Amino acid sequence: MKALEGVKILDFTHVQSGPTCTQLLAWFGADCIKVERPGVGDATRKQLVDVEGADSLYFTMLNHNKRSITLNTKEETGKQVLERLVKECDVLVENFAPGALDRMGFTWERIQELNPRMIMASVKGFGPGPYEDCKVYENVAQCTGGSASTTGFLDGPPTVTGAQIGDSGTGLHLALGIVTALYQREKSGRGQKVLAPMQDSVLNLCRVKLRDQQRLEKGPLEEYSQFGKGIPFGEATPRAGNDSGGGQPGWIVKCKGWETDPNAYVYFITQAAVWKNVCDVIGKPEWKEDPEYATPPARLNKVAAIFDTVEEWTKTKTKLEVMDICNPLNIPCGPILSMKELAEEPSLRASGTIVEVDHPERGPYLSVGCPVKLSDSEVEVERSPLLGEHTDEILGDVLGYSADEIAQIKQSGAV
Ligand code: CAO
């Protein structure tokens, strides 16, 4: 038995944010029915195509464990089938541009009329306010949610991150909202609307930067390396380069091989509690008792110079040697692992976080499996569906149409 077994999802999502959410729910056992436009499907099927004629990795890696039905929901017959799906399912998940579902005739009021237990979950770029009608993509959310203004180096422009915090981050938020609403429905018997705006989700992930904004109003942020360098602060939380966000000085330093390997670096934290271990490791035992170095406040104005010394040591070791030496001493550090290294990492393969999946059109490919592990609800990653692969079985088995009715629906061009 899977955790969400028996939950039926009407998956009206596309691109990345919504599909991330429904893929997680499918991994937890929900029956995820992806509704796609006939002949077209989710736009990502044909974006960044790497195998001619096959669904792209963009699509296949975001739509595991789902079933696909094609349906033109702007035509009368398609609308009738969609009504049946609304009545049959527990959750409708969508991330259309604002107003698209209303224009189709499926307002929240109409959905409630059809199924008062329905949970309607949406990703939108913005919540209510001046930008609520805007279409939004990943980097727009990173910029409007506070991430870009606080990412990058002090003397450089705002920077977006590789982690898809706008899309996948919002999908995660929405998934939590959905299971929470399902839990409440157990008691209330009613559905509800769940909204995860991308701006709000990114801001939630940037919570510590709003913390710093308020601290900044009371004085300079002493743990930022900018402080140690004597550079004055402005009005807003600045970009902090590779400073650690938690108050313990940290930085990315070079390791052996950095001249040729762009990822021969390690994140090194001079955690106060293990300062003496740090001094021993980097060959500066005299700093342990020196009042200029012995306490965190004394070190504040020389953090950059301390990391230069750390780097002199790390440059003599590979990033994994640094990890092996520091971990037993409780010195926190993180080797910069490339996508290639992660793809090949045996422990991630063993845990099912990196999985090899077979696909009839493209053959085997790598995907990221479910990153959340439930001990009593094991995840088996299945390939993404071909466009409309399950149209007949959904019309018949889920919605109860007879073979004649299915033939008529097909003749109408609705699927
Ligand atoms: N049958 C018939 N019509 C369908 C359909 C179906 N099965 N599925 C979708 N459509 C229609 C929609 O009804 C809409 O029609 P109208 O514009 O006439 O109302 C149309 O297809 C286009 O949908 P869209 O506006 O959502 O798609 P888009 O490519 O123009 O915009 C996006 C894409 C992502 C910018 C927009 O959907 C959006 O802002 N979504 C919310 C935020 C979000 O999730 N962004 C992250 C996306 S991942 O980077």
CSV table of C-alpha atoms and ligand atoms in Angstrom, one decimal:
chain,number,residue,atom,x,y,z
A,1,MET,CA,0.0,0.0,0.0
A,2,LYS,CA,1.2,3.5,-0.8
A,3,ALA,CA,0.6,6.6,1.3
A,4,LEU,CA,-1.8,8.3,-1.1
A,5,GLU,CA,-3.3,5.2,-2.6
A,6,GLY,CA,-6.9,5.9,-3.6
A,7,VAL,CA,-6.4,9.6,-4.2
A,8,LYS,CA,-7.2,10.7,-7.7
A,9,ILE,CA,-5.5,13.7,-9.1
A,10,LEU,CA,-6.8,15.6,-12.2
A,11,ASP,CA,-3.5,16.9,-13.3
A,12,PHE,CA,-4.0,19.9,-15.5
A,13,THR,CA,-0.3,21.0,-15.0
A,14,HIS,CA,2.3,21.8,-17.6
A,15,VAL,CA,6.0,22.9,-17.9
A,16,GLN,CA,7.8,22.5,-14.5
A,17,SER,CA,6.1,24.0,-11.4
A,18,GLY,CA,2.8,22.1,-11.5
A,19,PRO,CA,4.3,18.8,-12.8
A,20,THR,CA,6.9,18.7,-10.0
A,21,CYS,CA,4.0,18.8,-7.5
A,22,THR,CA,1.9,16.1,-9.2
A,23,GLN,CA,4.9,13.9,-9.7
A,24,LEU,CA,5.6,13.9,-6.0
A,25,LEU,CA,1.9,13.0,-5.3
A,26,ALA,CA,2.1,10.2,-7.9
A,27,TRP,CA,5.3,8.9,-6.2
A,28,PHE,CA,3.4,8.8,-2.9
A,29,GLY,CA,0.8,6.6,-4.6
A,30,ALA,CA,-1.9,9.0,-6.0
A,31,ASP,CA,-3.4,8.1,-9.4
A,32,CYS,CA,-2.3,11.1,-11.4
A,33,ILE,CA,-4.3,11.7,-14.6
A,34,LYS,CA,-2.5,14.2,-16.8
A,35,VAL,CA,-4.9,16.1,-19.1
A,36,GLU,CA,-3.2,17.3,-22.3
A,37,ARG,CA,-4.2,19.0,-25.5
A,38,PRO,CA,-4.7,16.5,-28.3
A,39,GLY,CA,-1.8,16.4,-30.7
A,40,VAL,CA,0.2,18.9,-28.7
A,41,GLY,CA,0.4,17.9,-25.1
A,42,ASP,CA,2.6,19.6,-22.4
A,43,ALA,CA,4.9,22.1,-24.3
A,44,THR,CA,7.9,20.5,-22.6
A,45,ARG,CA,7.5,17.3,-24.5
A,46,LYS,CA,9.1,19.0,-27.4
A,47,GLN,CA,11.4,21.4,-25.7
A,48,LEU,CA,15.2,20.8,-25.6
A,49,VAL,CA,14.7,17.6,-27.6
A,50,ASP,CA,17.8,15.5,-27.6
A,51,VAL,CA,16.5,12.3,-29.2
A,52,GLU,CA,14.6,13.1,-32.5
A,53,GLY,CA,10.9,12.1,-32.3
A,54,ALA,CA,11.1,11.2,-28.6
A,55,ASP,CA,9.7,13.1,-25.6
A,56,SER,CA,12.4,15.4,-24.1
A,57,LEU,CA,14.2,14.8,-20.9
A,58,TYR,CA,12.6,18.0,-19.7
A,59,PHE,CA,9.2,16.2,-19.9
A,60,THR,CA,10.2,12.7,-19.0
A,61,MET,CA,12.0,13.8,-15.8
A,62,LEU,CA,9.0,15.8,-14.5
A,63,ASN,CA,6.1,13.4,-15.4
A,64,HIS,CA,7.0,10.0,-13.9
A,65,ASN,CA,4.3,7.7,-12.7
A,66,LYS,CA,1.4,9.6,-14.4
A,67,ARG,CA,-1.2,8.5,-16.9
A,68,SER,CA,-1.9,10.7,-19.9
A,69,ILE,CA,-5.3,11.5,-21.4
A,70,THR,CA,-5.7,13.9,-24.3
A,71,LEU,CA,-8.7,16.2,-24.2
A,72,ASN,CA,-9.7,19.4,-25.9
A,73,THR,CA,-11.3,21.1,-22.9
A,74,LYS,CA,-12.5,24.1,-25.0
A,75,GLU,CA,-14.9,21.9,-27.1
A,76,GLU,CA,-18.3,20.8,-25.8
A,77,THR,CA,-17.6,17.1,-25.7
A,78,GLY,CA,-14.2,17.7,-24.1
A,79,LYS,CA,-15.9,19.9,-21.4
A,80,GLN,CA,-18.3,17.1,-20.7
A,81,VAL,CA,-15.5,14.6,-20.2
A,82,LEU,CA,-13.7,17.1,-18.0
A,83,GLU,CA,-16.9,17.5,-15.9
A,84,ARG,CA,-16.8,13.8,-15.3
A,85,LEU,CA,-13.2,14.0,-14.3
A,86,VAL,CA,-13.9,16.8,-11.9
A,87,LYS,CA,-16.7,14.7,-10.3
A,88,GLU,CA,-14.5,11.6,-10.1
A,89,CYS,CA,-11.2,13.1,-8.8
A,90,ASP,CA,-10.2,14.4,-5.3
A,91,VAL,CA,-7.8,17.1,-6.4
A,92,LEU,CA,-7.4,19.3,-9.5
A,93,VAL,CA,-4.0,20.7,-9.9
A,94,GLU,CA,-3.3,23.4,-12.4
A,95,ASN,CA,-0.7,26.0,-13.3
A,96,PHE,CA,-2.3,27.8,-16.2
A,97,ALA,CA,-1.9,31.5,-16.8
A,98,PRO,CA,-4.3,33.5,-14.6
A,99,GLY,CA,-7.9,33.2,-15.7
A,100,ALA,CA,-7.4,30.3,-18.2
A,101,LEU,CA,-9.5,27.8,-16.2
A,102,ASP,CA,-12.3,30.4,-15.8
A,103,ARG,CA,-12.2,31.1,-19.6
A,104,MET,CA,-12.7,27.3,-20.1
A,105,GLY,CA,-15.9,27.6,-18.0
A,106,PHE,CA,-14.4,25.9,-14.9
A,107,THR,CA,-14.6,28.6,-12.2
A,108,TRP,CA,-14.1,27.6,-8.6
A,109,GLU,CA,-17.9,28.0,-8.1
A,110,ARG,CA,-18.6,25.6,-11.0
A,111,ILE,CA,-16.1,23.1,-9.7
A,112,GLN,CA,-17.6,23.2,-6.2
A,113,GLU,CA,-21.1,22.7,-7.8
A,114,LEU,CA,-19.8,19.6,-9.6
A,115,ASN,CA,-17.8,18.2,-6.6
A,116,PRO,CA,-17.9,19.9,-3.2
A,117,ARG,CA,-15.1,17.7,-2.0
A,118,MET,CA,-12.8,18.8,-4.7
A,119,ILE,CA,-9.5,20.4,-3.7
A,120,MET,CA,-8.4,22.9,-6.4
A,121,ALA,CA,-4.7,23.6,-6.2
A,122,SER,CA,-3.0,26.3,-8.3
A,123,VAL,CA,0.4,27.7,-9.0
A,124,LYS,CA,0.4,31.3,-10.1
A,125,GLY,CA,3.2,33.7,-10.5
A,126,PHE,CA,1.9,36.1,-8.0
A,127,GLY,CA,-0.8,36.2,-5.3
A,128,PRO,CA,-3.5,38.8,-5.3
A,129,GLY,CA,-2.1,42.3,-6.0
A,130,PRO,CA,-0.8,44.4,-8.8
A,131,TYR,CA,0.9,41.6,-10.7
A,132,GLU,CA,-1.7,38.8,-10.3
A,133,ASP,CA,-2.5,38.7,-14.0
A,134,CYS,CA,1.1,38.2,-15.1
A,135,LYS,CA,2.5,35.0,-16.7
A,136,VAL,CA,5.6,33.9,-14.8
A,137,TYR,CA,8.6,31.6,-15.4
A,138,GLU,CA,11.3,30.4,-13.1
A,139,ASN,CA,13.8,33.3,-13.3
A,140,VAL,CA,11.0,35.9,-13.0
A,141,ALA,CA,10.1,34.3,-9.7
A,142,GLN,CA,13.7,34.2,-8.5
A,143,CYS,CA,13.9,37.9,-9.3
A,144,THR,CA,10.6,38.9,-7.7
A,145,GLY,CA,10.9,36.7,-4.7
A,146,GLY,CA,14.1,38.1,-3.3
A,147,SER,CA,16.5,35.4,-4.4
A,148,ALA,CA,18.3,37.3,-7.2
A,149,SER,CA,18.9,40.5,-5.2
A,150,THR,CA,20.6,38.4,-2.5
A,151,THR,CA,22.6,36.0,-4.7
A,152,GLY,CA,25.9,36.8,-6.4
A,153,PHE,CA,28.9,38.8,-5.3
A,154,LEU,CA,28.8,42.2,-3.8
A,155,ASP,CA,30.5,43.8,-6.8
A,156,GLY,CA,28.5,41.9,-9.4
A,157,PRO,CA,24.9,42.0,-10.7
A,158,PRO,CA,21.9,40.2,-9.2
A,159,THR,CA,22.2,36.5,-10.0
A,160,VAL,CA,19.8,33.6,-10.5
A,161,THR,CA,20.6,30.2,-9.0
A,162,GLY,CA,20.7,26.8,-10.8
A,163,ALA,CA,18.3,25.3,-8.3
A,164,GLN,CA,14.8,25.8,-9.7
A,165,ILE,CA,13.4,27.3,-6.6
A,166,GLY,CA,10.7,29.2,-8.5
A,167,ASP,CA,9.3,26.2,-10.3
A,168,SER,CA,10.2,23.1,-8.4
A,169,GLY,CA,10.3,25.0,-5.1
A,170,THR,CA,6.7,26.2,-5.6
A,171,GLY,CA,5.6,22.7,-6.7
A,172,LEU,CA,6.9,21.4,-3.4
A,173,HIS,CA,5.0,24.1,-1.5
A,174,LEU,CA,1.8,23.2,-3.4
A,175,ALA,CA,2.2,19.5,-2.7
A,176,LEU,CA,2.3,20.2,1.0
A,177,GLY,CA,-0.8,22.4,0.6
A,178,ILE,CA,-2.6,19.6,-1.1
A,179,VAL,CA,-1.9,16.9,1.4
A,180,THR,CA,-2.8,19.3,4.2
A,181,ALA,CA,-6.2,20.1,2.5
A,182,LEU,CA,-6.8,16.4,2.0
A,183,TYR,CA,-6.1,15.9,5.8
A,184,GLN,CA,-8.6,18.7,6.6
A,185,ARG,CA,-11.2,17.2,4.3
A,186,GLU,CA,-11.1,14.0,6.3
A,187,LYS,CA,-12.7,16.1,9.1
A,188,SER,CA,-14.6,18.8,7.3
A,189,GLY,CA,-15.9,16.8,4.4
A,190,ARG,CA,-15.2,19.8,2.2
A,191,GLY,CA,-12.7,20.7,-0.5
A,192,GLN,CA,-10.9,24.0,-0.6
A,193,LYS,CA,-8.7,26.1,-2.9
A,194,VAL,CA,-5.0,25.9,-2.4
A,195,LEU,CA,-2.8,28.6,-3.9
A,196,ALA,CA,1.0,28.6,-4.1
A,197,PRO,CA,2.2,31.8,-5.7
A,198,MET,CA,5.8,31.6,-7.0
A,199,GLN,CA,6.9,34.9,-5.6
A,200,ASP,CA,5.7,33.9,-2.1
A,201,SER,CA,7.3,30.5,-2.3
A,202,VAL,CA,10.7,31.9,-3.3
A,203,LEU,CA,10.4,34.5,-0.5
A,204,ASN,CA,9.7,31.7,1.9
A,205,LEU,CA,12.9,30.1,0.8
A,206,CYS,CA,14.7,33.4,1.3
A,207,ARG,CA,13.3,33.8,4.8
A,208,VAL,CA,16.8,34.3,6.3
A,209,LYS,CA,17.4,37.2,4.0
A,210,LEU,CA,14.3,39.0,5.4
A,211,ARG,CA,15.7,38.2,8.8
A,212,ASP,CA,18.9,40.0,7.8
A,213,GLN,CA,17.0,43.0,6.3
A,214,GLN,CA,15.5,43.6,9.8
A,215,ARG,CA,18.8,43.1,11.5
A,216,LEU,CA,20.4,45.5,9.1
A,217,GLU,CA,18.1,48.3,10.2
A,218,LYS,CA,19.7,48.0,13.6
A,219,GLY,CA,23.3,48.0,12.4
A,220,PRO,CA,25.8,46.3,10.1
A,221,LEU,CA,25.6,42.6,9.6
A,222,GLU,CA,28.8,41.6,11.3
A,223,GLU,CA,29.0,38.0,10.0
A,224,TYR,CA,29.0,39.2,6.3
A,225,SER,CA,32.5,39.3,5.0
A,226,GLN,CA,31.7,42.8,3.7
A,227,PHE,CA,31.8,43.9,7.3
A,228,GLY,CA,35.3,42.5,7.9
A,229,LYS,CA,36.5,44.3,4.8
A,230,GLY,CA,35.1,47.6,6.0
A,231,ILE,CA,32.7,48.1,3.1
A,232,PRO,CA,29.7,50.0,4.3
A,233,PHE,CA,26.2,48.5,4.0
A,234,GLY,CA,23.4,50.0,2.0
A,235,GLU,CA,19.7,50.0,2.8
A,236,ALA,CA,18.9,46.4,1.7
A,237,THR,CA,20.2,43.0,2.5
A,238,PRO,CA,23.3,42.8,0.2
A,239,ARG,CA,24.6,40.0,-2.0
A,240,ALA,CA,26.9,37.9,0.2
A,241,GLY,CA,28.9,35.9,-2.3
A,242,ASN,CA,29.7,32.6,-0.7
A,243,ASP,CA,29.2,33.8,2.9
A,244,SER,CA,27.3,31.2,5.0
A,245,GLY,CA,23.8,32.4,6.0
A,246,GLY,CA,23.9,31.1,9.5
A,247,GLY,CA,26.4,33.3,11.3
A,248,GLN,CA,29.4,30.9,11.2
A,249,PRO,CA,32.0,32.2,8.7
A,250,GLY,CA,32.2,30.0,5.6
A,251,TRP,CA,33.6,30.4,2.1
A,252,ILE,CA,34.3,28.3,-1.0
A,253,VAL,CA,38.1,27.7,-1.4
A,254,LYS,CA,40.2,26.1,-4.0
A,255,CYS,CA,41.4,22.5,-3.8
A,256,LYS,CA,44.1,20.5,-5.5
A,257,GLY,CA,43.5,20.5,-9.3
A,258,TRP,CA,41.5,23.8,-9.4
A,259,GLU,CA,43.6,25.1,-12.3
A,260,THR,CA,42.0,22.6,-14.7
A,261,ASP,CA,38.9,21.3,-12.9
A,262,PRO,CA,36.1,24.0,-12.5
A,263,ASN,CA,34.7,22.0,-9.5
A,264,ALA,CA,37.8,21.4,-7.5
A,265,TYR,CA,36.5,23.5,-4.6
A,266,VAL,CA,35.2,22.9,-1.2
A,267,TYR,CA,32.9,24.9,1.1
A,268,PHE,CA,34.7,25.3,4.4
A,269,ILE,CA,33.1,26.6,7.6
A,270,THR,CA,35.2,27.9,10.5
A,271,GLN,CA,32.7,26.8,13.0
A,272,ALA,CA,33.4,28.5,16.3
A,273,ALA,CA,32.9,25.3,18.4
A,274,VAL,CA,35.7,23.5,16.5
A,275,TRP,CA,38.0,26.5,15.9
A,276,LYS,CA,40.9,24.7,17.6
A,277,ASN,CA,40.5,21.8,15.2
A,278,VAL,CA,40.5,24.2,12.3
A,279,CYS,CA,43.8,25.8,13.5
A,280,ASP,CA,45.4,22.4,13.8
A,281,VAL,CA,44.2,21.2,10.3
A,282,ILE,CA,45.4,24.4,8.5
A,283,GLY,CA,48.7,24.4,10.2
A,284,LYS,CA,48.1,27.4,12.5
A,285,PRO,CA,48.1,25.9,16.0
A,286,GLU,CA,49.4,29.2,17.4
A,287,TRP,CA,46.0,30.8,16.5
A,288,LYS,CA,44.3,28.7,19.1
A,289,GLU,CA,45.5,30.9,22.0
A,290,ASP,CA,46.4,34.1,20.2
A,291,PRO,CA,43.8,36.7,21.4
A,292,GLU,CA,43.8,38.2,17.9
A,293,TYR,CA,42.3,34.9,16.6
A,294,ALA,CA,41.0,32.9,19.6
A,295,THR,CA,37.4,34.3,19.7
A,296,PRO,CA,34.8,34.8,17.0
A,297,PRO,CA,34.6,38.6,17.6
A,298,ALA,CA,38.4,38.9,17.3
A,299,ARG,CA,38.3,37.1,14.0
A,300,LEU,CA,35.5,39.1,12.4
A,301,ASN,CA,37.8,41.7,10.8
A,302,LYS,CA,40.1,39.1,9.3
A,303,VAL,CA,37.8,36.5,7.9
A,304,ALA,CA,39.0,36.9,4.3
A,305,ALA,CA,42.6,36.5,5.4
A,306,ILE,CA,41.7,33.4,7.4
A,307,PHE,CA,40.1,31.9,4.4
A,308,ASP,CA,43.2,32.7,2.3
A,309,THR,CA,45.2,30.6,4.9
A,310,VAL,CA,42.6,27.8,4.8
A,311,GLU,CA,42.9,27.8,1.0
A,312,GLU,CA,46.7,27.5,1.2
A,313,TRP,CA,46.0,24.2,3.0
A,314,THR,CA,43.0,23.0,0.9
A,315,LYS,CA,45.0,23.6,-2.3
A,316,THR,CA,47.3,20.8,-1.2
A,317,LYS,CA,44.4,18.3,-1.0
A,318,THR,CA,41.6,17.1,-3.3
A,319,LYS,CA,38.1,18.2,-2.3
A,320,LEU,CA,37.3,14.6,-1.1
A,321,GLU,CA,40.5,14.5,1.0
A,322,VAL,CA,39.5,17.7,2.7
A,323,MET,CA,36.1,16.1,3.4
A,324,ASP,CA,37.8,13.0,4.8
A,325,ILE,CA,40.1,14.9,7.0
A,326,CYS,CA,37.6,17.5,8.3
A,327,ASN,CA,34.6,15.3,9.0
A,328,PRO,CA,36.0,13.3,11.8
A,329,LEU,CA,37.0,16.6,13.4
A,330,ASN,CA,33.5,18.0,13.1
A,331,ILE,CA,34.6,20.7,10.8
A,332,PRO,CA,31.7,21.2,8.4
A,333,CYS,CA,32.7,21.2,4.8
A,334,GLY,CA,31.1,20.4,1.4
A,335,PRO,CA,33.0,19.4,-1.7
A,336,ILE,CA,31.5,21.0,-4.8
A,337,LEU,CA,30.1,18.0,-6.6
A,338,SER,CA,29.4,18.3,-10.3
A,339,MET,CA,26.3,16.9,-12.0
A,340,LYS,CA,28.6,14.3,-13.6
A,341,GLU,CA,29.8,13.2,-10.1
A,342,LEU,CA,26.3,13.1,-8.7
A,343,ALA,CA,25.0,11.1,-11.7
A,344,GLU,CA,27.7,8.5,-11.0
A,345,GLU,CA,27.5,8.5,-7.2
A,346,PRO,CA,26.8,5.0,-6.0
A,347,SER,CA,25.1,5.9,-2.7
A,348,LEU,CA,22.5,8.1,-4.6
A,349,ARG,CA,21.9,5.2,-7.0
A,350,ALA,CA,21.5,2.8,-4.0
A,351,SER,CA,19.0,5.1,-2.3
A,352,GLY,CA,16.9,5.6,-5.4
A,353,THR,CA,17.6,9.3,-5.6
A,354,ILE,CA,19.4,8.8,-9.0
A,355,VAL,CA,17.5,6.3,-11.0
A,356,GLU,CA,17.8,4.8,-14.5
A,357,VAL,CA,14.5,4.6,-16.2
A,358,ASP,CA,13.7,2.9,-19.5
A,359,HIS,CA,11.5,4.6,-22.1
A,360,PRO,CA,10.1,3.1,-25.3
A,361,GLU,CA,11.0,6.0,-27.5
A,362,ARG,CA,14.3,7.2,-26.1
A,363,GLY,CA,15.8,4.1,-24.3
A,364,PRO,CA,17.3,4.3,-20.8
A,365,TYR,CA,17.9,7.7,-19.2
A,366,LEU,CA,18.8,9.1,-15.7
A,367,SER,CA,16.3,10.8,-13.6
A,368,VAL,CA,16.1,12.2,-10.0
A,369,GLY,CA,13.9,9.8,-8.1
A,370,CYS,CA,11.8,10.8,-5.0
A,371,PRO,CA,14.0,12.8,-2.6
A,372,VAL,CA,11.7,12.1,0.3
A,373,LYS,CA,11.8,8.6,1.7
A,374,LEU,CA,8.8,7.1,3.5
A,375,SER,CA,9.6,3.8,5.3
A,376,ASP,CA,6.1,2.5,4.7
A,377,SER,CA,5.4,3.8,1.2
A,378,GLU,CA,8.1,2.8,-1.2
A,379,VAL,CA,8.5,4.6,-4.4
A,380,GLU,CA,9.0,2.8,-7.7
A,381,VAL,CA,9.9,5.3,-10.4
A,382,GLU,CA,7.9,4.6,-13.6
A,383,ARG,CA,8.5,6.2,-17.0
A,384,SER,CA,6.4,9.2,-18.1
A,385,PRO,CA,3.4,8.5,-20.3
A,386,LEU,CA,3.4,9.0,-24.0
A,387,LEU,CA,0.9,11.6,-25.2
A,388,GLY,CA,-2.6,10.2,-24.7
A,389,GLU,CA,-1.3,6.7,-23.9
A,390,HIS,CA,-4.0,6.1,-21.3
A,391,THR,CA,-6.9,8.0,-23.0
A,392,ASP,CA,-9.0,4.8,-23.6
A,393,GLU,CA,-8.4,3.3,-20.1
A,394,ILE,CA,-9.2,6.5,-18.3
A,395,LEU,CA,-12.4,7.1,-20.3
A,396,GLY,CA,-13.4,3.4,-19.7
A,397,ASP,CA,-12.1,2.3,-16.3
A,398,VAL,CA,-12.1,5.6,-14.5
A,399,LEU,CA,-15.0,7.5,-16.0
A,400,GLY,CA,-17.2,4.4,-16.9
A,401,TYR,CA,-17.8,5.3,-20.6
A,402,SER,CA,-18.9,2.3,-22.7
A,403,ALA,CA,-17.0,1.3,-25.8
A,404,ASP,CA,-19.6,3.0,-28.1
A,405,GLU,CA,-19.4,6.2,-26.1
A,406,ILE,CA,-15.6,6.2,-26.3
A,407,ALA,CA,-15.9,5.7,-30.1
A,408,GLN,CA,-18.3,8.7,-30.2
A,409,ILE,CA,-16.0,10.9,-28.1
A,410,LYS,CA,-13.1,10.0,-30.4
A,411,GLN,CA,-15.2,10.8,-33.5
A,412,SER,CA,-15.9,14.2,-32.1
A,413,GLY,CA,-12.2,15.0,-32.0
A,414,ALA,CA,-12.3,15.8,-28.3
A,415,VAL,CA,-9.5,13.4,-27.5
B,1,CAO,N1,-7.6,21.9,-24.2
B,1,CAO,C1,-7.8,23.1,-24.7
B,1,CAO,N2,-7.1,24.2,-24.3
B,1,CAO,C2,-6.2,24.1,-23.4
B,1,CAO,C3,-5.8,22.8,-22.9
B,1,CAO,C4,-6.6,21.7,-23.3
B,1,CAO,N3,-6.4,20.5,-22.8
B,1,CAO,N4,-4.8,23.0,-22.0
B,1,CAO,C5,-4.5,24.3,-22.0
B,1,CAO,N5,-5.3,24.9,-22.9
B,1,CAO,C6,-5.3,26.4,-23.2
B,1,CAO,C7,-5.6,27.2,-22.0
B,1,CAO,O1,-6.9,27.2,-21.7
B,1,CAO,C8,-5.1,28.6,-22.5
B,1,CAO,O2,-6.1,29.2,-23.3
B,1,CAO,P1,-6.5,30.7,-23.2
B,1,CAO,O3,-5.3,31.5,-23.2
B,1,CAO,O4,-7.4,30.9,-24.4
B,1,CAO,O5,-7.3,30.8,-21.9
B,1,CAO,C9,-3.9,28.2,-23.4
B,1,CAO,O6,-4.0,26.8,-23.6
B,1,CAO,C10,-2.6,28.5,-22.9
B,1,CAO,O7,-2.4,28.2,-21.6
B,1,CAO,P2,-1.4,29.1,-20.7
B,1,CAO,O8,-1.7,30.5,-20.8
B,1,CAO,O9,-1.3,28.6,-19.3
B,1,CAO,O10,0.0,28.7,-21.4
B,1,CAO,P3,1.1,29.7,-21.9
B,1,CAO,O11,2.1,28.9,-22.6
B,1,CAO,O12,0.6,30.9,-22.6
B,1,CAO,O13,1.8,30.3,-20.5
B,1,CAO,C11,2.9,30.0,-18.4
B,1,CAO,C12,2.7,29.4,-19.8
B,1,CAO,C13,3.7,28.9,-17.6
B,1,CAO,C14,3.7,31.3,-18.5
B,1,CAO,C15,1.5,30.2,-17.7
B,1,CAO,O14,0.8,29.0,-17.8
B,1,CAO,C16,1.6,30.7,-16.3
B,1,CAO,O15,2.0,31.8,-16.0
B,1,CAO,N6,1.4,29.8,-15.3
B,1,CAO,C17,1.3,30.1,-13.9
B,1,CAO,C18,2.7,30.2,-13.4
B,1,CAO,C19,3.6,29.0,-13.6
B,1,CAO,O16,3.2,27.9,-13.3
B,1,CAO,N7,4.8,29.3,-14.1
B,1,CAO,C20,5.8,28.3,-14.2
B,1,CAO,C21,5.8,27.5,-15.4
B,1,CAO,S1,7.3,26.5,-15.4
B,1,CAO,O17,8.5,27.6,-15.8
